[in-house]
PDB file of C-alpha atoms and ligand atoms in Angstrom:
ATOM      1  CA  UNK A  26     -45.108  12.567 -48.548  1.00  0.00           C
ATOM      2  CA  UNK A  27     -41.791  14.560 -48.579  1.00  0.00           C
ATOM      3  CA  UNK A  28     -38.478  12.459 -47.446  1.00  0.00           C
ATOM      4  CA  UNK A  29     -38.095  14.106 -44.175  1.00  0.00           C
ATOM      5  CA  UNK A  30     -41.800  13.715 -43.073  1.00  0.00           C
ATOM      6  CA  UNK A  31     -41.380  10.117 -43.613  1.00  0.00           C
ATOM      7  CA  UNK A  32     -37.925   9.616 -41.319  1.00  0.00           C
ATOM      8  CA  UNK A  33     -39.793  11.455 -38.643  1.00  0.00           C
ATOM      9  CA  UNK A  34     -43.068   9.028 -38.770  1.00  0.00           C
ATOM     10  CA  UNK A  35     -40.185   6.300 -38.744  1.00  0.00           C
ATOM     11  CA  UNK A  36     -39.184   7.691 -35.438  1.00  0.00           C
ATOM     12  CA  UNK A  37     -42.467   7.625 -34.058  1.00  0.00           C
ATOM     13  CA  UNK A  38     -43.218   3.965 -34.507  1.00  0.00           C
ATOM     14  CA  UNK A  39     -39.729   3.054 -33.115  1.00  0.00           C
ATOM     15  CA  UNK A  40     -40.772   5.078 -29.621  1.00  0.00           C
ATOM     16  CA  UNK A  41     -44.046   2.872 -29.748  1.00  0.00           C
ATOM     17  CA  UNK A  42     -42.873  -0.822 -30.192  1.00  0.00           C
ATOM     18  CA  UNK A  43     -39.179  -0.137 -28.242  1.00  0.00           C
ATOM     19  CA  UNK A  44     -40.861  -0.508 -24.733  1.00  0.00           C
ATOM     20  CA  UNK A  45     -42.288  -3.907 -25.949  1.00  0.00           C
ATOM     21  CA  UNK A  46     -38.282  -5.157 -26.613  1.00  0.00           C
ATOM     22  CA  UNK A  47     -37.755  -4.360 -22.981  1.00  0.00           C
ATOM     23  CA  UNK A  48     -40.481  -6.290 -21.632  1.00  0.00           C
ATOM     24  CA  UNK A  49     -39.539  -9.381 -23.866  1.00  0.00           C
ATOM     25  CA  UNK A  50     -36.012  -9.343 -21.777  1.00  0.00           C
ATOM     26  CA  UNK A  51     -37.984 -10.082 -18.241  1.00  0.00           C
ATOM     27  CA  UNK A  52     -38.892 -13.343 -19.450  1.00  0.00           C
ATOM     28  CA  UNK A  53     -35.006 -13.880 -20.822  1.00  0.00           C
ATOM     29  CA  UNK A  54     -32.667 -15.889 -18.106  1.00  0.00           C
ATOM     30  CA  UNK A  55     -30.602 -13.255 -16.590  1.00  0.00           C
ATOM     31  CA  UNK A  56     -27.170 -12.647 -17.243  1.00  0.00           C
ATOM     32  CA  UNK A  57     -25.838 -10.993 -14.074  1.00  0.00           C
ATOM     33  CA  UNK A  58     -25.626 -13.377 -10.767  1.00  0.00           C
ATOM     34  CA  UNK A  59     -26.990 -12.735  -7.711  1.00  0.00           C
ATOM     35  CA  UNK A  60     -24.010 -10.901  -5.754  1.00  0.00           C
ATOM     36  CA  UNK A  61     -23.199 -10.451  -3.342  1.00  0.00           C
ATOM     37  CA  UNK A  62     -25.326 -13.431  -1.930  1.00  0.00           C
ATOM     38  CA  UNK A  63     -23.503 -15.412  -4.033  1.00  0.00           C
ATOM     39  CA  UNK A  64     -20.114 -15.993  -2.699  1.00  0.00           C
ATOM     40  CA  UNK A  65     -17.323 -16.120  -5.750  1.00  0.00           C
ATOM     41  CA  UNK A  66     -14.016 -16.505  -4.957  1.00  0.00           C
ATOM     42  CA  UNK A  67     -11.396 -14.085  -6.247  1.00  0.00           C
ATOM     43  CA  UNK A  68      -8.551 -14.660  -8.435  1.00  0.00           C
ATOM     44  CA  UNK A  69      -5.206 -15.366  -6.980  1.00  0.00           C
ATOM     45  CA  UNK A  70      -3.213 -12.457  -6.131  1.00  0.00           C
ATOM     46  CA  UNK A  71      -6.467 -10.244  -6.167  1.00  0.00           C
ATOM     47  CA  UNK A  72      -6.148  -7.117  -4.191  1.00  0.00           C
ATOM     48  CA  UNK A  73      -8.838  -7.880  -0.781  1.00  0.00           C
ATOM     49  CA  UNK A  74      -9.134  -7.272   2.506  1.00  0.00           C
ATOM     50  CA  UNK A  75      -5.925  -7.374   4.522  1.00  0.00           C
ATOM     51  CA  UNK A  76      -4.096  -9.905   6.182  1.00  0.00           C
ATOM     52  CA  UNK A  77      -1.237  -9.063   9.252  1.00  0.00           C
ATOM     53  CA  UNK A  78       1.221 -11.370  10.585  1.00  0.00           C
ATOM     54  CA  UNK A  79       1.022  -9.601  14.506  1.00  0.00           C
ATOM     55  CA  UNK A  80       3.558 -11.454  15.565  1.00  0.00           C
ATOM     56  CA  UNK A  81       6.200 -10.173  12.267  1.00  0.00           C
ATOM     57  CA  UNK A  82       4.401  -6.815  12.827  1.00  0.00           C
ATOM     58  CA  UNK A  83       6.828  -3.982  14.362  1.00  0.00           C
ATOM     59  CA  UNK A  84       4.291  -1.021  13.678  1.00  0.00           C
ATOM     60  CA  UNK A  85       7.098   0.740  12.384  1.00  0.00           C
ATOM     61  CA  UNK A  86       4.162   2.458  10.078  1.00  0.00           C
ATOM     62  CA  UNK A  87       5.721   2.789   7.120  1.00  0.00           C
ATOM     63  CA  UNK A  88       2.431   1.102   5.556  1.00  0.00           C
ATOM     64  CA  UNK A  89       0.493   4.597   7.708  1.00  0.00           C
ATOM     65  CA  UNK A  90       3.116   6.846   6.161  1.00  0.00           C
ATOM     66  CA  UNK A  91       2.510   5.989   2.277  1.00  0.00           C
ATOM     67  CA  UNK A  92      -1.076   5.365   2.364  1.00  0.00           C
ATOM     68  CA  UNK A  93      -2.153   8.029   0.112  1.00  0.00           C
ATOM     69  CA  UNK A  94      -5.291   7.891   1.233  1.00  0.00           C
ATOM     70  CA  UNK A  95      -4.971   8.277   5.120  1.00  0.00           C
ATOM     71  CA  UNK A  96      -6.872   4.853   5.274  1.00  0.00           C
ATOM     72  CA  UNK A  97      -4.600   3.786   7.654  1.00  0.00           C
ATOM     73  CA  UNK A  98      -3.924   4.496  11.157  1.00  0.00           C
ATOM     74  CA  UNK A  99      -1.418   3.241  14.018  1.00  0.00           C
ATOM     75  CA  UNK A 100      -3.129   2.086  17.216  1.00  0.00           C
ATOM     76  CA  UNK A 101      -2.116   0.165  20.575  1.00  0.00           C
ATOM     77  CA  UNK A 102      -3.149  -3.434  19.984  1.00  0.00           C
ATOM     78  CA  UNK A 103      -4.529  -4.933  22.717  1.00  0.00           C
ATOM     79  CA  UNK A 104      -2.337  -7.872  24.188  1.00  0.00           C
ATOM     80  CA  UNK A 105       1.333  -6.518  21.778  1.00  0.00           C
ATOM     81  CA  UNK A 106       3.689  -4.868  24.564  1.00  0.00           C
ATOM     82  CA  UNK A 107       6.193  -1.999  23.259  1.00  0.00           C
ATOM     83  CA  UNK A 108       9.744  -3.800  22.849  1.00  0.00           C
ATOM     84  CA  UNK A 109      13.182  -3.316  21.336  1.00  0.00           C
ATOM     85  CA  UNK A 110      12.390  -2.870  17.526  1.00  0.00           C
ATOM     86  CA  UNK A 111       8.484  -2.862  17.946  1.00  0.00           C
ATOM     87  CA  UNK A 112       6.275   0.252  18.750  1.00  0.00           C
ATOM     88  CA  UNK A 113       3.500  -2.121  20.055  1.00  0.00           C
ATOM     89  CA  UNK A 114       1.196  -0.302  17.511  1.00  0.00           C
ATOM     90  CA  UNK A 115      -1.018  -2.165  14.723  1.00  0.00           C
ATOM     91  CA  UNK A 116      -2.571  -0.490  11.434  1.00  0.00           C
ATOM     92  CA  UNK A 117      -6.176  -0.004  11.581  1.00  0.00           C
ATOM     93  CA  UNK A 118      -7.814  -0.102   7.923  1.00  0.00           C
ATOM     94  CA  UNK A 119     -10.525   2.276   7.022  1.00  0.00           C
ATOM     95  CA  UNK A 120     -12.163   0.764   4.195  1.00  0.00           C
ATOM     96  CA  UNK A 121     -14.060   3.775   3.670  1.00  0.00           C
ATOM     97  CA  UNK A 122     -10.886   5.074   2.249  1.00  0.00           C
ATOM     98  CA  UNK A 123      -9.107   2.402   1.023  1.00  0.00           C
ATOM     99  CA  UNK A 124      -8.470   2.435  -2.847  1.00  0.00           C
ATOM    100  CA  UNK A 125      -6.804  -1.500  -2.463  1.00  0.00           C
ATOM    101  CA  UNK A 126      -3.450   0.286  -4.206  1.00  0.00           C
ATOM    102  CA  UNK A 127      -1.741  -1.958  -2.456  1.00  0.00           C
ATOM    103  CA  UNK A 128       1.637   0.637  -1.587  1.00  0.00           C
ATOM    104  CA  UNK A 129       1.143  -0.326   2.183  1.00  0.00           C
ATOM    105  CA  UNK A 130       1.786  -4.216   1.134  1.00  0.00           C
ATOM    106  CA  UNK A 131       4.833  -3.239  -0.840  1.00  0.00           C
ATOM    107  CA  UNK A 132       6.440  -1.040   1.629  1.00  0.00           C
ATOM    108  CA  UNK A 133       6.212  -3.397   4.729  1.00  0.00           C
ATOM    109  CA  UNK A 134       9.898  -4.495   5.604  1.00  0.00           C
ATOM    110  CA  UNK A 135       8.984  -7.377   7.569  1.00  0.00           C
ATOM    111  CA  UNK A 136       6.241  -8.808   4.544  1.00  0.00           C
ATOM    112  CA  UNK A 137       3.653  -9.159   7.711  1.00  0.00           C
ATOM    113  CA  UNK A 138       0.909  -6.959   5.750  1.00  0.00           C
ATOM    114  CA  UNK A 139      -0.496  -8.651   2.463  1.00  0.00           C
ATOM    115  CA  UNK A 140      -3.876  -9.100   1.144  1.00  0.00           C
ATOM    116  CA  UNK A 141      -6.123 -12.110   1.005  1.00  0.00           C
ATOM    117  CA  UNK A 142      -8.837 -12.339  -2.038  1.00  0.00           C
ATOM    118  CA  UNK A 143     -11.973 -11.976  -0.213  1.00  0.00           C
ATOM    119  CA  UNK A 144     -13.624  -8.614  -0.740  1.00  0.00           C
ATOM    120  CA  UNK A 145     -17.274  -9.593   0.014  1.00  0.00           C
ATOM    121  CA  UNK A 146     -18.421  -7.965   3.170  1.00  0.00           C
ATOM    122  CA  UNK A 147     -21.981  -7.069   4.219  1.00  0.00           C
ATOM    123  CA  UNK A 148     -22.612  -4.185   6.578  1.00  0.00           C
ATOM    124  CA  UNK A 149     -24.560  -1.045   7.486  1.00  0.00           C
ATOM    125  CA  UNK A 150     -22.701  -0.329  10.124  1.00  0.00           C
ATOM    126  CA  UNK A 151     -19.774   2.768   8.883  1.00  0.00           C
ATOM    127  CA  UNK A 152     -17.721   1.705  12.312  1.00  0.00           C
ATOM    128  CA  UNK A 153     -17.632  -2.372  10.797  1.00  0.00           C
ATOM    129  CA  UNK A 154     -15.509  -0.950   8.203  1.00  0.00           C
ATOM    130  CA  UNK A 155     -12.714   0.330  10.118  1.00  0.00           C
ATOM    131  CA  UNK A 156     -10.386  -3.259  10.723  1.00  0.00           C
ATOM    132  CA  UNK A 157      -7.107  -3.981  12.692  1.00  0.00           C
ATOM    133  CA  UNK A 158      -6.206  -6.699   9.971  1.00  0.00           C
ATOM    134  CA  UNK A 159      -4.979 -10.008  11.995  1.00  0.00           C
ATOM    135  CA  UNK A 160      -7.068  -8.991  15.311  1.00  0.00           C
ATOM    136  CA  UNK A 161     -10.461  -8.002  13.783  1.00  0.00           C
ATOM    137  CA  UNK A 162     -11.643 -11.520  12.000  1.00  0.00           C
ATOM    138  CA  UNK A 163     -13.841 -11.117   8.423  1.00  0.00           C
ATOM    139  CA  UNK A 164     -12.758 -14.677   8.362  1.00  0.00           C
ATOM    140  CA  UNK A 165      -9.861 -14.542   5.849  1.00  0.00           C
ATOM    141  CA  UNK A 166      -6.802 -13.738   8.138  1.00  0.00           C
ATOM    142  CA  UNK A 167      -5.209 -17.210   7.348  1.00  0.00           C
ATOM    143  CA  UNK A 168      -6.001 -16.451   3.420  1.00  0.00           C
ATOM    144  CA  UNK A 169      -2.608 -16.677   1.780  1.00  0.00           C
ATOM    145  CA  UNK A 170      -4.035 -16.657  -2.112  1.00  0.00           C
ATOM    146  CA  UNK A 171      -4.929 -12.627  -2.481  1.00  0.00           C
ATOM    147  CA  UNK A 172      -1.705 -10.402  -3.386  1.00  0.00           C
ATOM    148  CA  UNK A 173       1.157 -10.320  -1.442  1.00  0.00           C
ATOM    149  CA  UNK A 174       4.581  -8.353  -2.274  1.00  0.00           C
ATOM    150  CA  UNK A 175       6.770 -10.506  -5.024  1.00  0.00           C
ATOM    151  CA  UNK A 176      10.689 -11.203  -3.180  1.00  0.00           C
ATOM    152  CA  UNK A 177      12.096  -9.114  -5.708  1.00  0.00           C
ATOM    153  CA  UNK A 178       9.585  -6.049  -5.636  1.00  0.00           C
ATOM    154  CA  UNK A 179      11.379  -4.121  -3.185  1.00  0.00           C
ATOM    155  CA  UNK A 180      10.819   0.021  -3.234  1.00  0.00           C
ATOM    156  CA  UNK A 181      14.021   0.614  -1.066  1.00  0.00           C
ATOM    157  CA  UNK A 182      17.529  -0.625  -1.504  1.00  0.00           C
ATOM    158  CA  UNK A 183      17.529  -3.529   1.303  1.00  0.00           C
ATOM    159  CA  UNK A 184      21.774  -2.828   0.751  1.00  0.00           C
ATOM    160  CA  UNK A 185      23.743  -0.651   2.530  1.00  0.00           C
ATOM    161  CA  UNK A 186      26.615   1.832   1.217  1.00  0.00           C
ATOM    162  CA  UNK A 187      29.751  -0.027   2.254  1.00  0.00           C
ATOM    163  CA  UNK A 188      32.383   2.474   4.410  1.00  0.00           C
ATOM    164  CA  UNK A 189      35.217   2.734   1.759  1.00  0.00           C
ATOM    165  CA  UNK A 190      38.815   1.715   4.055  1.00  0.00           C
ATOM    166  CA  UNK A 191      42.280   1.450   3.777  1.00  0.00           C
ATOM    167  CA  UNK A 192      43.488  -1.229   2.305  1.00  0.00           C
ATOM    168  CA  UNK A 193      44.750  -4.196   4.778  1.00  0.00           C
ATOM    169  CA  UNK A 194      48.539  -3.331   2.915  1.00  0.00           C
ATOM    170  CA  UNK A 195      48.305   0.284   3.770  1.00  0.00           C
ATOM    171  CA  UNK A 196      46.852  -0.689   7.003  1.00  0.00           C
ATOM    172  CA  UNK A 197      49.718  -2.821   8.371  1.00  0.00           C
ATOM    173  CA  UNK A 198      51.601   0.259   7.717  1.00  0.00           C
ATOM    174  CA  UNK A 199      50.662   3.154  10.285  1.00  0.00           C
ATOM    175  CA  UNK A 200      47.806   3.564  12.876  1.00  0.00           C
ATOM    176  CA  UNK A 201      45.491   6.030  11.368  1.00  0.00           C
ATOM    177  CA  UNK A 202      41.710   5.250  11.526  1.00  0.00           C
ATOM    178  CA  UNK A 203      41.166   2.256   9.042  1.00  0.00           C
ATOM    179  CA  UNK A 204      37.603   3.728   8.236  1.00  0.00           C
ATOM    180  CA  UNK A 205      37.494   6.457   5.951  1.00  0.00           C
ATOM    181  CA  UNK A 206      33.957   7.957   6.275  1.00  0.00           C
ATOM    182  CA  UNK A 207      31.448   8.285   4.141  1.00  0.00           C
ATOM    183  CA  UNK A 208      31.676  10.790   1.384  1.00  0.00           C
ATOM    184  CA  UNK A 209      28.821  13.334   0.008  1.00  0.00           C
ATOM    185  CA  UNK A 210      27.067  10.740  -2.784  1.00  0.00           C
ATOM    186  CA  UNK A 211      27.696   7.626  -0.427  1.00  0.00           C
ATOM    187  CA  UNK A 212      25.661   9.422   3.022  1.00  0.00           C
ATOM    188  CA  UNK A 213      22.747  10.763   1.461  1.00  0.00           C
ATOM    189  CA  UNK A 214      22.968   7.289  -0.937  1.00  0.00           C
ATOM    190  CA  UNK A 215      22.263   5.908   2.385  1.00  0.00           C
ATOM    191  CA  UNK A 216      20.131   8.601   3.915  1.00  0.00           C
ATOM    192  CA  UNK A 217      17.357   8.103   1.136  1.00  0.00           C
ATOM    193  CA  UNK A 218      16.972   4.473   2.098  1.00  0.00           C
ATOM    194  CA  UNK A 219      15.396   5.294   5.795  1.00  0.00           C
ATOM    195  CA  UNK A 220      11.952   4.515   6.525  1.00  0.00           C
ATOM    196  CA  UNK A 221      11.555   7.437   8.514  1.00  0.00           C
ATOM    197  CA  UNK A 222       9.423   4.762  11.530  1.00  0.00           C
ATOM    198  CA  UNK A 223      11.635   6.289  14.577  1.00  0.00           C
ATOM    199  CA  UNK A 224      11.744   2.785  15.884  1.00  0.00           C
ATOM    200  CA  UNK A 225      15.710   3.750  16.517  1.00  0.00           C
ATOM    201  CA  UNK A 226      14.594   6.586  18.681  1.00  0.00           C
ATOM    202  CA  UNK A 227      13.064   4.299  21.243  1.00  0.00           C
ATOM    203  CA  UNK A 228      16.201   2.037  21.200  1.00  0.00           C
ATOM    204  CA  UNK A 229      19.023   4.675  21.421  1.00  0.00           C
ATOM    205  CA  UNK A 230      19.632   5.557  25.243  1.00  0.00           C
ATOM    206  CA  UNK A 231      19.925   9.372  24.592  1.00  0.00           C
ATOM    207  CA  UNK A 232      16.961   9.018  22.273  1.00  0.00           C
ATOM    208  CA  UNK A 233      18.557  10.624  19.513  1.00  0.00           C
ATOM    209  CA  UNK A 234      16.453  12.059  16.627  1.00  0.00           C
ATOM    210  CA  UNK A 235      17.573   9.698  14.303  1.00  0.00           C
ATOM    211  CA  UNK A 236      15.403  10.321  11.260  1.00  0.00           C
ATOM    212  CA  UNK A 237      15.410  13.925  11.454  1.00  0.00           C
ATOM    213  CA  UNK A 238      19.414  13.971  11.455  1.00  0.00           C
ATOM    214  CA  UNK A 239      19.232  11.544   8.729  1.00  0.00           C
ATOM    215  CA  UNK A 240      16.557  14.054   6.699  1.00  0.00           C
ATOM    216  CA  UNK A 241      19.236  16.738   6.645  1.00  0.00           C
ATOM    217  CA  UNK A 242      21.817  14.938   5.149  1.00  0.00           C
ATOM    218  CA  UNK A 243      18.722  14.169   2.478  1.00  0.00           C
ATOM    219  CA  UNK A 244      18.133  17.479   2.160  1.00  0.00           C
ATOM    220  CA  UNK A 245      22.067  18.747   2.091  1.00  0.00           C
ATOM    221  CA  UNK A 246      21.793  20.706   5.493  1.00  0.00           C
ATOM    222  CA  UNK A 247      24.418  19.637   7.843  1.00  0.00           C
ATOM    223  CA  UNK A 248      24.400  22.257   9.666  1.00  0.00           C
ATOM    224  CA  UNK A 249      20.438  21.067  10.954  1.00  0.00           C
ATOM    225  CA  UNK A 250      21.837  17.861  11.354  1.00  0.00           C
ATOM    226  CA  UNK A 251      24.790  19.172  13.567  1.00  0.00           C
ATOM    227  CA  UNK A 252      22.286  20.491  15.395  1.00  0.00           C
ATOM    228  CA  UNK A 253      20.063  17.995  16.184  1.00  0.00           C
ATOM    229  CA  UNK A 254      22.766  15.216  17.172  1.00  0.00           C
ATOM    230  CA  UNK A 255      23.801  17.819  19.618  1.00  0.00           C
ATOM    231  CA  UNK A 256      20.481  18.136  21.423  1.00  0.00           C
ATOM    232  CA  UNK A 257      20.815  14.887  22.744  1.00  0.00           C
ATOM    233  CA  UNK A 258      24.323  13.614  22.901  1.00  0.00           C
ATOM    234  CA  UNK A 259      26.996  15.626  23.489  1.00  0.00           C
ATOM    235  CA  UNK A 260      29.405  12.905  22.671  1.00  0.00           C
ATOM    236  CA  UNK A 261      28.151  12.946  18.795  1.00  0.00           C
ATOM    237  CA  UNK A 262      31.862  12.728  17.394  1.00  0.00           C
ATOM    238  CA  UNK A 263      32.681   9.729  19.481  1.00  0.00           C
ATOM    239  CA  UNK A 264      29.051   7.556  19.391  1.00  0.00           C
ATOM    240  CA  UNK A 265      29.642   8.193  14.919  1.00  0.00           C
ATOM    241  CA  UNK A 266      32.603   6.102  15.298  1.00  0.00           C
ATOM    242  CA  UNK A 267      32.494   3.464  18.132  1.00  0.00           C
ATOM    243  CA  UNK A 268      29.227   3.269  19.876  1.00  0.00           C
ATOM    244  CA  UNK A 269      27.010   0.260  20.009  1.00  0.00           C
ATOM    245  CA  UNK A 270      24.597   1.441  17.409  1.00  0.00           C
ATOM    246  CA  UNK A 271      21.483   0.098  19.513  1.00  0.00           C
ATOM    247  CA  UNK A 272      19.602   1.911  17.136  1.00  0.00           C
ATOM    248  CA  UNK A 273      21.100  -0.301  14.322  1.00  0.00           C
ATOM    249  CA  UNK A 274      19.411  -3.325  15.796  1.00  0.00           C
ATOM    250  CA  UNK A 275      16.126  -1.892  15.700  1.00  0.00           C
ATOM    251  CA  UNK A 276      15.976  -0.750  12.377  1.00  0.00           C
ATOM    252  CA  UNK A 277      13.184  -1.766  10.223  1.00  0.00           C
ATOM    253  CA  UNK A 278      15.041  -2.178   7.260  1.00  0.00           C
ATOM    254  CA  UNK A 279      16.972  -4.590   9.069  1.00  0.00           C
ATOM    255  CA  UNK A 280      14.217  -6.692   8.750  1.00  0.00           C
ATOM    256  CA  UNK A 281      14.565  -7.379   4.774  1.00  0.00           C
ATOM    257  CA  UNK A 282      18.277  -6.444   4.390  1.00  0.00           C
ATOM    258  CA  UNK A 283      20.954  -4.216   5.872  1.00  0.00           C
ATOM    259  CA  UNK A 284      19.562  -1.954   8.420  1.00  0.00           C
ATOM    260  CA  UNK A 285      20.454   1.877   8.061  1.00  0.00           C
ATOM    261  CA  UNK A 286      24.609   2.777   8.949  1.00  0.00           C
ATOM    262  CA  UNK A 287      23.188   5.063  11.496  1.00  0.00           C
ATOM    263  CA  UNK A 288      26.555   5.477  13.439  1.00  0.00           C
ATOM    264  CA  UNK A 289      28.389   5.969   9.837  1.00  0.00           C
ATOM    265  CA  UNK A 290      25.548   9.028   8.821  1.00  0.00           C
ATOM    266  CA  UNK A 291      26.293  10.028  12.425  1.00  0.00           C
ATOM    267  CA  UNK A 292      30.275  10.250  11.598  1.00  0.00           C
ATOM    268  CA  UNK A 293      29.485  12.023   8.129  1.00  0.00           C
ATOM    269  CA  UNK A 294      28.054  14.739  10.304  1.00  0.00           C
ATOM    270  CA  UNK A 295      30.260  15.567  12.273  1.00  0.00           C
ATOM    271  CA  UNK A 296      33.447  15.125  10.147  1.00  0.00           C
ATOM    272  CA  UNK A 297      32.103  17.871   8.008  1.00  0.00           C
ATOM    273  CA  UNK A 298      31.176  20.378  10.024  1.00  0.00           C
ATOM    274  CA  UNK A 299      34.208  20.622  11.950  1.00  0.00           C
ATOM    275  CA  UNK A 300      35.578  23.689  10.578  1.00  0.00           C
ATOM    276  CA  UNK A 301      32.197  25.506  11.835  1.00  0.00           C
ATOM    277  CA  UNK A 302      30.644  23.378  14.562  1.00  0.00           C
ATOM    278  CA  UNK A 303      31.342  26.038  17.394  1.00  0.00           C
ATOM    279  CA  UNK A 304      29.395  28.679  15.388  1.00  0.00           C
ATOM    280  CA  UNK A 305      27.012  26.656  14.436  1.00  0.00           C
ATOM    281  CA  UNK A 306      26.236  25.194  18.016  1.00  0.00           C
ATOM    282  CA  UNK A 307      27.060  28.802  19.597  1.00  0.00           C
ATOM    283  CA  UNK A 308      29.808  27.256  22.194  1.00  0.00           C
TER     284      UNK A 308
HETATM  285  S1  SF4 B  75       4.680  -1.556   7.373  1.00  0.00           S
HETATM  286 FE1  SF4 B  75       4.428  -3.737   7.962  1.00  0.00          FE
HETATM  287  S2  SF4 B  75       5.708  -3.954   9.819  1.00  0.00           S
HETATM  288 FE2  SF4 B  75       5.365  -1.765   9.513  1.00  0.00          FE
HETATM  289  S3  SF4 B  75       3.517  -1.309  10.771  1.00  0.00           S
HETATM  290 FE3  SF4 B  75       2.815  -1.694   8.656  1.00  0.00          FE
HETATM  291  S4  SF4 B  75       2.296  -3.876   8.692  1.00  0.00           S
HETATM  292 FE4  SF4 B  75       3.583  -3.548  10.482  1.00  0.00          FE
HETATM  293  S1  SF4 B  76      -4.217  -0.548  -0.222  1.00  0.00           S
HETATM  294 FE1  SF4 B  76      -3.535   1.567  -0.731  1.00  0.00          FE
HETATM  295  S2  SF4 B  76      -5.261   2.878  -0.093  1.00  0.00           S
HETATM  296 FE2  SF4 B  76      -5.574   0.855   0.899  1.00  0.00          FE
HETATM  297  S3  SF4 B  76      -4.636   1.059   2.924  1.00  0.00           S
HETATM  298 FE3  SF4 B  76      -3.047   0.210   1.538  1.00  0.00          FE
HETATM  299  S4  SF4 B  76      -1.913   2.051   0.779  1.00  0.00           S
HETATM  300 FE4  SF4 B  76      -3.868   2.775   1.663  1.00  0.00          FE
END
């Protein structure tokens, strides 16, 4: 019989007996395990359902804002009032979407979102998959083993860009303005580190739009940002150099470290527009 006509006969006889190997492995002990009816806990730090702290919650939704899977959504919470500093809003977690990356733990300023280690969850039911994490119980809400953000794993600069004076020798000398203003590097140093959460909106009494002003300075356009601090407060030139800074208080970086220099990007604003603000605001 030639060589080939051989192999292929080979062939055959494999096709025959393999079936039989098959059947001899539903007699073996099996080597998966019986999940999910078997409950097995997860390692610590694993990546599971969510955990929120409502009461260190501000629903600033900075977690919403870098989900890049729009599995997250801001909702009133029934029972959490709006306040100074706190929306009143909660995240809702669609675990349709979810991809457990994790971002929305390591943005959180106040450390209230983490993750337990429980990921077994049994439903048919698409709307049993949509959670407010610390309202809606799966029973791991006090679960402090899954992952959580490490102190040191911050993705913003928790400092602030110190305003660069005169010195106290100089000082004692004359009466000009001790603060010298922020220069070009310094503001937008400062700008990048907003949250963009609007939470300073709420608390300013003009209700200034903070984040957009703070966006053009990001984005080099001071002439937007003249702009907008006009819209609201007509007394821009003054609040950038001794108002209250309301708006300070309620910032969510504040939470973590030094809350945005609002009243100092405020100040850069106007200082450098002067030689064009009246063309620029048409007065
Ligand atoms: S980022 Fe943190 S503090 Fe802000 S809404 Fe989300 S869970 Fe709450
Ligand atoms: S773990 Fe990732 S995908 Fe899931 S909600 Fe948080 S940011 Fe979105």
């Amino acid at each position: 019989m030639p060589a080939g006509d051989r192999e292929i006969d080979m062939w055959k006889l494999r096709d025959i007996i393999s079936p039989f190997y098959a059947w001899k492995r539903a007699f073996e002990k099996p080597f998966t395990i019986r999940k999910p009816l078997v409950e097995r806990e997860g390692p610590p730090l694993y990546r599971g359902f969510h955990t929120n702290d409502l009461g260190k919650c501000i629903g600033c939704g900075s977690c919403e804002e870098i989900c890049q899977n729009a599995a997250i959504d801001m909702r009133r919470a029934a029972g959490i009032e709006p306040a100074h500093g706190d929306s009143g809003l909660r995240p809702v977690i669609d675990y349709g979407r979810c991809c457990w990356c994790a971002l929305c733990v390591d943005i959180c300023p106040t450390t209230s979102l983490a993750m337990s280690n429980r990921y077994n969850w049994i439903s048919e039911t698409g709307e049993d998959w949509v959670f407010t994490p610390g309202i809606d119980d799966g029973g791991w809400n006090e679960d402090e083993l899954g992952y959580r953000r490490a102190e040191c794993a911050w993705l913003l600069d928790p400092s602030e860009q110190k305003m660069p004076v005169i010195a106290p020798d100089e000082r004692r000398k004359n009466f000009e303005e001790m603060a010298l203003g922020y220069g070009g590097d310094e503001a937008v140093k400062e700008a990048v580190r907003c949250l963009d959460c609007g939470l300073c909106i709420e608390a300013c009494p003009t209700h200034m739009d903070v984040p957009s002003y703070i966006r053009a300075i990001r984005d080099g356009d001071l002439d937007e940002g003249l702009r907008l601090l006009y819209d609201t407060n007509p007394f821009s030139e003054s609040c950038g150099r001794i108002c209250t800074a309301k708006c300070q208080d309620a910032c969510a970086l504040g939470h973590l470290g030094e809350p945005i220099m609002i009243r100092w990007l405020k100040r850069y604003i106007t200082d450098n527009t002067l030689d064009r603000r009246h063309a620029v605001l048409g007065t």
